[in-house]
Short mmCIF file of N, CA, C and O in Angstrom, two decimals:
data_model
loop_
_atom_site.label_atom_id
_atom_site.label_comp_id
_atom_site.label_asym_id
_atom_site.label_seq_id
_atom_site.Cartn_x
_atom_site.Cartn_y
_atom_site.Cartn_z
N MET A 1 13.78 -92.20 -165.50
CA MET A 1 13.99 -90.74 -164.84
C MET A 1 12.80 -90.22 -164.60
O MET A 1 12.07 -90.21 -165.81
N SER A 2 12.73 -89.57 -163.53
CA SER A 2 11.26 -88.87 -163.40
C SER A 2 11.20 -87.62 -164.24
O SER A 2 12.20 -87.06 -164.73
N ASN A 3 9.97 -87.00 -164.34
CA ASN A 3 9.84 -86.04 -165.00
C ASN A 3 10.26 -84.80 -164.32
O ASN A 3 11.22 -83.90 -165.10
N HIS A 4 10.45 -84.66 -163.03
CA HIS A 4 11.05 -83.64 -162.30
C HIS A 4 12.77 -83.72 -162.55
O HIS A 4 13.15 -82.50 -162.82
N ALA A 5 13.32 -84.83 -162.68
CA ALA A 5 14.59 -84.96 -163.14
C ALA A 5 14.82 -84.46 -164.39
O ALA A 5 16.13 -83.79 -164.26
N VAL A 6 14.21 -84.92 -165.28
CA VAL A 6 14.68 -84.24 -166.69
C VAL A 6 14.30 -82.49 -166.61
O VAL A 6 15.15 -81.63 -167.23
N LEU A 7 13.33 -82.00 -165.98
CA LEU A 7 13.10 -80.68 -166.12
C LEU A 7 14.25 -79.97 -165.36
O LEU A 7 14.73 -78.87 -165.81
N TYR A 8 14.81 -80.62 -164.29
CA TYR A 8 16.19 -80.00 -163.53
C TYR A 8 17.19 -79.79 -164.44
O TYR A 8 17.97 -78.81 -164.28
N ILE A 9 17.67 -80.93 -165.22
CA ILE A 9 18.57 -81.01 -165.98
C ILE A 9 18.06 -79.91 -167.10
O ILE A 9 19.28 -79.32 -167.42
N ILE A 10 17.20 -79.91 -167.56
CA ILE A 10 16.82 -78.67 -168.92
C ILE A 10 17.10 -77.52 -168.00
O ILE A 10 17.93 -76.39 -168.85
N VAL A 11 16.61 -77.16 -167.14
CA VAL A 11 16.82 -75.88 -166.51
C VAL A 11 18.12 -75.42 -166.08
O VAL A 11 18.73 -74.41 -166.36
N MET A 12 18.95 -76.38 -165.85
CA MET A 12 20.51 -76.57 -165.44
C MET A 12 21.28 -75.99 -166.96
O MET A 12 21.95 -75.20 -166.79
N ALA A 13 20.62 -76.50 -167.83
CA ALA A 13 21.44 -76.52 -169.22
C ALA A 13 21.17 -75.03 -169.88
O ALA A 13 21.93 -74.64 -170.09
N VAL A 14 19.92 -74.73 -169.67
CA VAL A 14 19.60 -73.31 -169.94
C VAL A 14 20.53 -72.31 -169.09
O VAL A 14 20.95 -71.47 -169.94
N VAL A 15 20.40 -72.42 -167.99
CA VAL A 15 21.26 -71.32 -167.27
C VAL A 15 22.48 -71.48 -167.43
O VAL A 15 23.08 -70.32 -167.75
N THR A 16 23.19 -72.64 -167.69
CA THR A 16 24.61 -72.66 -168.00
C THR A 16 24.88 -71.84 -169.31
O THR A 16 25.63 -71.22 -169.47
N TYR A 17 23.99 -72.11 -170.08
CA TYR A 17 24.17 -71.73 -171.61
C TYR A 17 23.95 -70.32 -171.89
O TYR A 17 24.83 -69.84 -172.25
N LEU A 18 23.02 -69.82 -170.72
CA LEU A 18 22.73 -68.22 -170.67
C LEU A 18 24.07 -67.49 -170.31
O LEU A 18 24.28 -66.33 -170.63
N ILE A 19 24.67 -68.29 -168.99
CA ILE A 19 25.91 -67.48 -168.41
C ILE A 19 27.19 -67.41 -169.35
O ILE A 19 27.76 -66.44 -169.28
N ARG A 20 27.03 -68.22 -170.52
CA ARG A 20 28.05 -68.22 -171.28
C ARG A 20 27.79 -67.54 -172.40
O ARG A 20 28.77 -66.62 -172.90
N VAL A 21 26.67 -67.32 -173.06
CA VAL A 21 25.98 -66.27 -174.17
C VAL A 21 25.84 -65.09 -173.86
O VAL A 21 26.24 -64.10 -174.82
N LEU A 22 25.13 -64.61 -172.77
CA LEU A 22 24.52 -63.25 -172.60
C LEU A 22 25.99 -62.37 -172.48
O LEU A 22 25.74 -61.31 -173.40
N PRO A 23 27.16 -62.63 -171.91
CA PRO A 23 28.27 -61.82 -172.05
C PRO A 23 28.66 -61.49 -173.58
O PRO A 23 28.95 -60.48 -173.85
N LEU A 24 28.68 -62.60 -174.50
CA LEU A 24 28.96 -62.44 -175.60
C LEU A 24 28.00 -61.72 -176.71
O LEU A 24 28.39 -60.74 -177.41
N THR A 25 26.86 -61.66 -176.20
CA THR A 25 25.73 -61.10 -177.14
C THR A 25 25.42 -59.54 -176.38
O THR A 25 25.21 -58.74 -177.22
N LEU A 26 25.71 -59.44 -175.23
CA LEU A 26 25.33 -58.08 -174.55
C LEU A 26 26.40 -56.90 -174.56
O LEU A 26 26.16 -55.81 -174.81
N ILE A 27 27.74 -57.68 -174.81
CA ILE A 27 28.60 -56.65 -174.65
C ILE A 27 29.65 -56.55 -175.76
O ILE A 27 30.27 -57.68 -176.22
N ARG A 28 29.33 -55.77 -176.75
CA ARG A 28 29.94 -55.71 -177.83
C ARG A 28 31.15 -54.75 -178.20
O ARG A 28 32.02 -55.02 -178.88
N LYS A 29 31.30 -53.79 -177.22
CA LYS A 29 32.39 -52.79 -177.20
C LYS A 29 33.35 -53.13 -176.29
O LYS A 29 33.16 -54.17 -175.36
N GLU A 30 34.64 -52.91 -176.10
CA GLU A 30 35.51 -52.95 -175.32
C GLU A 30 35.13 -52.30 -174.02
O GLU A 30 34.54 -51.26 -174.01
N ILE A 31 35.59 -52.99 -172.93
CA ILE A 31 35.17 -52.44 -171.65
C ILE A 31 36.55 -51.82 -171.32
O ILE A 31 37.40 -52.07 -171.09
N LYS A 32 36.00 -50.36 -171.02
CA LYS A 32 37.02 -49.24 -170.86
C LYS A 32 36.93 -48.80 -169.13
O LYS A 32 37.94 -48.12 -168.63
N ASN A 33 36.17 -49.12 -168.35
CA ASN A 33 35.99 -48.95 -167.22
C ASN A 33 37.24 -49.45 -166.43
O ASN A 33 37.28 -51.09 -166.52
N PRO A 34 38.01 -49.07 -165.59
CA PRO A 34 39.27 -49.92 -165.10
C PRO A 34 38.55 -50.62 -163.87
O PRO A 34 39.12 -51.69 -163.81
N PHE A 35 37.45 -50.29 -162.98
CA PHE A 35 37.35 -51.05 -162.16
C PHE A 35 36.64 -52.47 -162.61
O PHE A 35 37.03 -53.48 -162.02
N ILE A 36 35.69 -52.34 -163.48
CA ILE A 36 35.27 -53.89 -164.18
C ILE A 36 36.29 -54.49 -164.89
O ILE A 36 36.41 -55.76 -164.65
N ARG A 37 37.40 -53.65 -165.49
CA ARG A 37 38.38 -54.54 -166.02
C ARG A 37 39.35 -55.25 -165.03
O ARG A 37 39.65 -56.37 -165.04
N SER A 38 39.51 -54.43 -164.13
CA SER A 38 40.29 -55.19 -163.05
C SER A 38 39.44 -56.28 -162.31
O SER A 38 39.99 -57.58 -161.84
N PHE A 39 38.18 -56.01 -161.94
CA PHE A 39 37.29 -57.22 -161.34
C PHE A 39 37.33 -58.53 -162.52
O PHE A 39 37.48 -59.40 -161.89
N LEU A 40 37.21 -58.28 -163.74
CA LEU A 40 37.39 -59.30 -164.80
C LEU A 40 38.62 -60.01 -164.50
O LEU A 40 38.49 -61.12 -164.88
N PHE A 41 39.53 -59.11 -164.51
CA PHE A 41 41.07 -59.93 -164.67
C PHE A 41 41.20 -61.04 -163.41
O PHE A 41 41.91 -61.79 -163.53
N TYR A 42 40.82 -60.44 -162.13
CA TYR A 42 41.04 -61.31 -161.06
C TYR A 42 39.66 -62.31 -160.71
O TYR A 42 40.22 -63.19 -159.74
N VAL A 43 38.80 -62.36 -161.41
CA VAL A 43 37.89 -63.49 -161.12
C VAL A 43 38.54 -64.97 -161.53
O VAL A 43 38.28 -65.57 -160.44
N PRO A 44 39.20 -65.08 -162.23
CA PRO A 44 39.89 -66.87 -162.19
C PRO A 44 40.49 -66.99 -161.05
O PRO A 44 40.47 -68.06 -160.57
N TYR A 45 41.52 -66.01 -160.64
CA TYR A 45 42.31 -66.38 -159.56
C TYR A 45 41.42 -66.07 -158.32
O TYR A 45 41.76 -67.41 -157.34
N VAL A 46 40.51 -65.68 -158.20
CA VAL A 46 39.84 -65.67 -156.89
C VAL A 46 38.99 -67.12 -156.84
O VAL A 46 38.73 -67.88 -155.59
N THR A 47 38.31 -67.52 -158.10
CA THR A 47 37.41 -68.72 -158.12
C THR A 47 38.62 -70.02 -157.53
O THR A 47 38.08 -70.94 -157.09
N LEU A 48 39.71 -69.67 -158.35
CA LEU A 48 40.75 -70.95 -157.99
C LEU A 48 41.09 -70.88 -156.40
O LEU A 48 41.26 -71.88 -155.87
N SER A 49 41.36 -69.76 -155.93
CA SER A 49 41.53 -69.67 -154.56
C SER A 49 40.27 -70.21 -153.63
O SER A 49 40.72 -71.03 -152.69
N VAL A 50 39.28 -69.70 -153.83
CA VAL A 50 38.11 -70.30 -153.28
C VAL A 50 37.95 -71.80 -153.26
O VAL A 50 37.67 -72.54 -152.12
N MET A 51 38.32 -72.20 -154.23
CA MET A 51 38.13 -73.72 -154.39
C MET A 51 39.15 -74.68 -153.86
O MET A 51 39.24 -75.72 -153.47
N THR A 52 40.49 -73.88 -153.86
CA THR A 52 41.74 -74.62 -153.35
C THR A 52 41.75 -74.33 -151.69
O THR A 52 42.60 -75.43 -151.22
N PHE A 53 41.51 -73.25 -151.14
CA PHE A 53 41.71 -73.10 -149.66
C PHE A 53 41.09 -74.21 -148.90
O PHE A 53 41.77 -74.64 -147.82
N PRO A 54 39.94 -74.72 -149.21
CA PRO A 54 39.22 -75.61 -148.15
C PRO A 54 40.09 -76.90 -148.30
O PRO A 54 40.34 -77.58 -147.58
N ALA A 55 40.43 -77.24 -149.49
CA ALA A 55 41.15 -78.47 -149.68
C ALA A 55 42.56 -78.58 -149.08
O ALA A 55 42.96 -79.50 -148.48
N ILE A 56 43.06 -77.41 -148.87
CA ILE A 56 44.48 -77.19 -148.16
C ILE A 56 44.11 -77.57 -146.87
O ILE A 56 45.11 -78.19 -146.10
N LEU A 57 43.28 -77.14 -146.17
CA LEU A 57 43.21 -77.25 -144.74
C LEU A 57 42.55 -78.60 -144.60
O LEU A 57 42.68 -79.23 -143.14
N SER A 58 42.18 -79.40 -145.17
CA SER A 58 41.65 -80.55 -145.13
C SER A 58 42.34 -81.96 -145.65
O SER A 58 41.89 -82.91 -145.47
N ALA A 59 43.47 -81.47 -146.02
CA ALA A 59 44.22 -82.75 -147.22
C ALA A 59 45.19 -83.23 -146.08
O ALA A 59 45.57 -84.32 -146.52
N THR A 60 45.48 -82.63 -144.79
CA THR A 60 46.48 -83.64 -143.86
C THR A 60 45.92 -83.82 -142.86
O THR A 60 44.45 -83.64 -142.67
N ALA A 61 46.54 -84.54 -141.86
CA ALA A 61 45.99 -85.10 -140.79
C ALA A 61 45.40 -84.12 -139.65
O ALA A 61 44.75 -84.42 -138.83
N SER A 62 46.23 -83.09 -139.83
CA SER A 62 46.16 -81.87 -138.86
C SER A 62 46.02 -80.53 -139.31
O SER A 62 46.46 -80.43 -140.47
N VAL A 63 44.83 -79.75 -138.95
CA VAL A 63 44.64 -78.66 -139.26
C VAL A 63 45.87 -77.48 -139.40
O VAL A 63 46.33 -76.86 -140.12
N TRP A 64 46.38 -77.95 -138.35
CA TRP A 64 47.86 -77.09 -137.78
C TRP A 64 49.00 -77.24 -138.67
O TRP A 64 49.71 -76.41 -139.28
N SER A 65 49.10 -78.48 -139.16
CA SER A 65 50.30 -78.78 -140.20
C SER A 65 49.70 -77.98 -141.65
O SER A 65 50.77 -77.54 -142.23
N ALA A 66 48.70 -78.25 -141.74
CA ALA A 66 48.19 -77.67 -142.96
C ALA A 66 48.35 -75.83 -142.93
O ALA A 66 48.77 -75.31 -144.10
N ALA A 67 47.87 -75.56 -141.89
CA ALA A 67 47.89 -73.95 -141.73
C ALA A 67 49.57 -73.57 -141.72
O ALA A 67 49.86 -72.49 -142.41
N ALA A 68 50.30 -74.30 -141.13
CA ALA A 68 51.77 -74.12 -141.09
C ALA A 68 52.27 -74.17 -142.84
O ALA A 68 53.07 -73.24 -142.98
N ALA A 69 52.16 -74.94 -143.30
CA ALA A 69 52.25 -75.25 -144.68
C ALA A 69 51.91 -73.96 -145.57
O ALA A 69 52.67 -73.55 -146.46
N LEU A 70 50.57 -73.62 -145.08
CA LEU A 70 50.20 -72.74 -146.03
C LEU A 70 50.56 -71.19 -146.00
O LEU A 70 51.02 -70.61 -146.86
N VAL A 71 50.98 -71.12 -144.53
CA VAL A 71 51.95 -69.92 -144.35
C VAL A 71 53.32 -69.64 -145.12
O VAL A 71 53.63 -68.99 -145.76
N VAL A 72 53.93 -70.99 -144.98
CA VAL A 72 55.41 -71.41 -145.64
C VAL A 72 54.89 -71.01 -147.25
O VAL A 72 55.70 -70.27 -147.49
N ALA A 73 54.06 -71.77 -147.69
CA ALA A 73 53.93 -71.44 -149.10
C ALA A 73 53.66 -70.00 -149.67
O ALA A 73 54.11 -69.57 -150.52
N VAL A 74 52.87 -69.67 -148.54
CA VAL A 74 52.28 -67.94 -149.09
C VAL A 74 53.62 -67.23 -149.00
O VAL A 74 53.76 -66.16 -150.07
N PHE A 75 54.34 -67.45 -148.00
CA PHE A 75 55.58 -66.61 -148.11
C PHE A 75 56.73 -66.81 -149.14
O PHE A 75 56.95 -65.92 -149.69
N LEU A 76 56.72 -67.93 -149.34
CA LEU A 76 57.77 -68.42 -150.16
C LEU A 76 57.40 -68.00 -151.84
O LEU A 76 58.06 -67.13 -152.65
N ALA A 77 55.70 -67.81 -152.17
CA ALA A 77 55.59 -67.59 -153.29
C ALA A 77 55.55 -66.01 -153.49
O ALA A 77 55.88 -65.30 -154.62
N TYR A 78 55.17 -65.24 -152.46
CA TYR A 78 55.66 -63.89 -152.30
C TYR A 78 56.60 -63.56 -152.38
O TYR A 78 56.97 -62.57 -152.98
N ARG A 79 58.09 -64.24 -152.07
CA ARG A 79 59.24 -63.81 -152.36
C ARG A 79 59.70 -64.16 -153.62
O ARG A 79 60.81 -64.06 -154.07
N GLY A 80 58.47 -64.96 -154.67
CA GLY A 80 59.24 -65.01 -155.94
C GLY A 80 59.60 -66.33 -156.18
O GLY A 80 60.31 -66.70 -157.17
N LYS A 81 59.57 -67.45 -155.35
CA LYS A 81 60.20 -68.98 -155.57
C LYS A 81 59.49 -69.27 -156.65
O LYS A 81 58.16 -68.90 -156.87
N SER A 82 59.65 -70.39 -157.06
CA SER A 82 59.14 -71.30 -158.40
C SER A 82 58.07 -71.90 -157.75
O SER A 82 58.04 -72.54 -156.47
N LEU A 83 57.27 -72.68 -158.43
CA LEU A 83 55.99 -73.69 -157.86
C LEU A 83 56.76 -74.89 -157.22
O LEU A 83 56.07 -75.29 -156.40
N PHE A 84 57.59 -75.16 -157.90
CA PHE A 84 58.55 -76.34 -157.59
C PHE A 84 58.80 -76.37 -155.97
O PHE A 84 58.61 -77.20 -155.10
N GLN A 85 59.61 -75.31 -155.86
CA GLN A 85 60.17 -74.84 -154.46
C GLN A 85 59.38 -74.68 -153.56
O GLN A 85 59.28 -75.03 -152.54
N VAL A 86 57.91 -73.95 -153.88
CA VAL A 86 56.68 -73.52 -152.91
C VAL A 86 56.16 -75.04 -152.57
O VAL A 86 55.96 -75.30 -151.28
N SER A 87 56.00 -75.75 -153.58
CA SER A 87 55.14 -77.21 -153.13
C SER A 87 56.23 -78.06 -152.43
O SER A 87 55.67 -78.70 -151.67
N LEU A 88 57.43 -77.97 -152.50
CA LEU A 88 58.44 -78.98 -151.94
C LEU A 88 58.51 -78.52 -150.77
O LEU A 88 58.42 -78.95 -149.73
N ALA A 89 58.52 -77.18 -150.34
CA ALA A 89 58.67 -76.55 -149.12
C ALA A 89 57.45 -77.00 -148.43
O ALA A 89 57.27 -77.32 -146.72
N ALA A 90 56.11 -76.65 -148.64
CA ALA A 90 55.01 -77.01 -148.24
C ALA A 90 54.90 -78.31 -147.52
O ALA A 90 54.34 -78.67 -146.49
N CYS A 91 55.27 -79.51 -148.49
CA CYS A 91 55.08 -80.71 -148.19
C CYS A 91 56.06 -81.14 -146.97
O CYS A 91 55.80 -81.92 -146.11
N ALA A 92 57.34 -80.38 -147.20
CA ALA A 92 58.28 -80.75 -146.20
C ALA A 92 57.81 -80.17 -144.50
O ALA A 92 57.98 -80.76 -143.56
N VAL A 93 57.47 -78.96 -144.86
CA VAL A 93 56.59 -78.46 -143.44
C VAL A 93 55.43 -79.28 -142.96
O VAL A 93 55.51 -79.55 -141.81
N VAL A 94 54.65 -79.91 -143.74
CA VAL A 94 53.58 -80.77 -143.39
C VAL A 94 54.15 -82.26 -142.91
O VAL A 94 53.99 -82.45 -141.69
N PHE A 95 55.17 -82.65 -143.61
CA PHE A 95 55.75 -83.83 -142.84
C PHE A 95 56.47 -83.49 -141.44
O PHE A 95 56.34 -84.34 -140.54
N LEU A 96 57.18 -82.45 -141.40
CA LEU A 96 58.00 -82.19 -140.20
C LEU A 96 57.04 -81.96 -139.09
O LEU A 96 57.11 -82.22 -137.84
N THR A 97 55.71 -81.13 -139.52
CA THR A 97 54.93 -80.67 -138.15
C THR A 97 54.43 -81.97 -137.87
O THR A 97 53.97 -82.00 -136.89
N GLU A 98 53.95 -82.68 -138.76
CA GLU A 98 53.31 -83.89 -138.29
C GLU A 98 54.00 -84.90 -137.41
O GLU A 98 53.63 -85.75 -136.86
N LEU A 99 55.13 -84.87 -137.66
CA LEU A 99 56.34 -85.56 -137.01
C LEU A 99 56.36 -84.95 -135.55
O LEU A 99 56.41 -85.93 -134.49
N VAL A 100 56.31 -83.85 -135.33
CA VAL A 100 56.53 -83.14 -133.99
C VAL A 100 55.14 -83.15 -133.09
O VAL A 100 54.82 -83.38 -132.32
N LEU A 101 54.10 -82.74 -134.00
CA LEU A 101 52.67 -82.69 -133.39
C LEU A 101 52.35 -83.98 -133.09
O LEU A 101 52.00 -84.94 -134.11
N PRO A 102 51.57 -84.19 -131.82
CA PRO A 102 50.91 -85.15 -131.63
C PRO A 102 49.26 -85.21 -132.38
O PRO A 102 48.83 -84.15 -132.35
N LEU A 103 49.14 -86.34 -133.02
CA LEU A 103 47.57 -86.29 -133.64
C LEU A 103 46.47 -86.03 -132.77
O LEU A 103 46.44 -86.79 -131.86
N ALA A 104 45.65 -85.41 -132.59
CA ALA A 104 44.40 -85.18 -131.79
C ALA A 104 43.35 -86.10 -132.31
O ALA A 104 42.99 -86.47 -133.49
#
């Protein structure tokens, strides 16, 4: 391994460690600000959404079938359906849409 690669790994390890340790050491009291509390509450959901959304659009043969399944899945999730029902419906929409649409 070259010296540059070792340096890069060390810098990455320090930065990763600091991101996890600094909040524990700097924030001792309970956070009372409602804006910051709501922001911290939604960070995991936003992170998961940002990682999942591109995969949804690129997982099928056509972007149109993926978009149709996404719309159906969001609608069913909004209506309070279970995760199994939402995923089953999304898979069915992709299957049916790709049967109907010609591949580009």
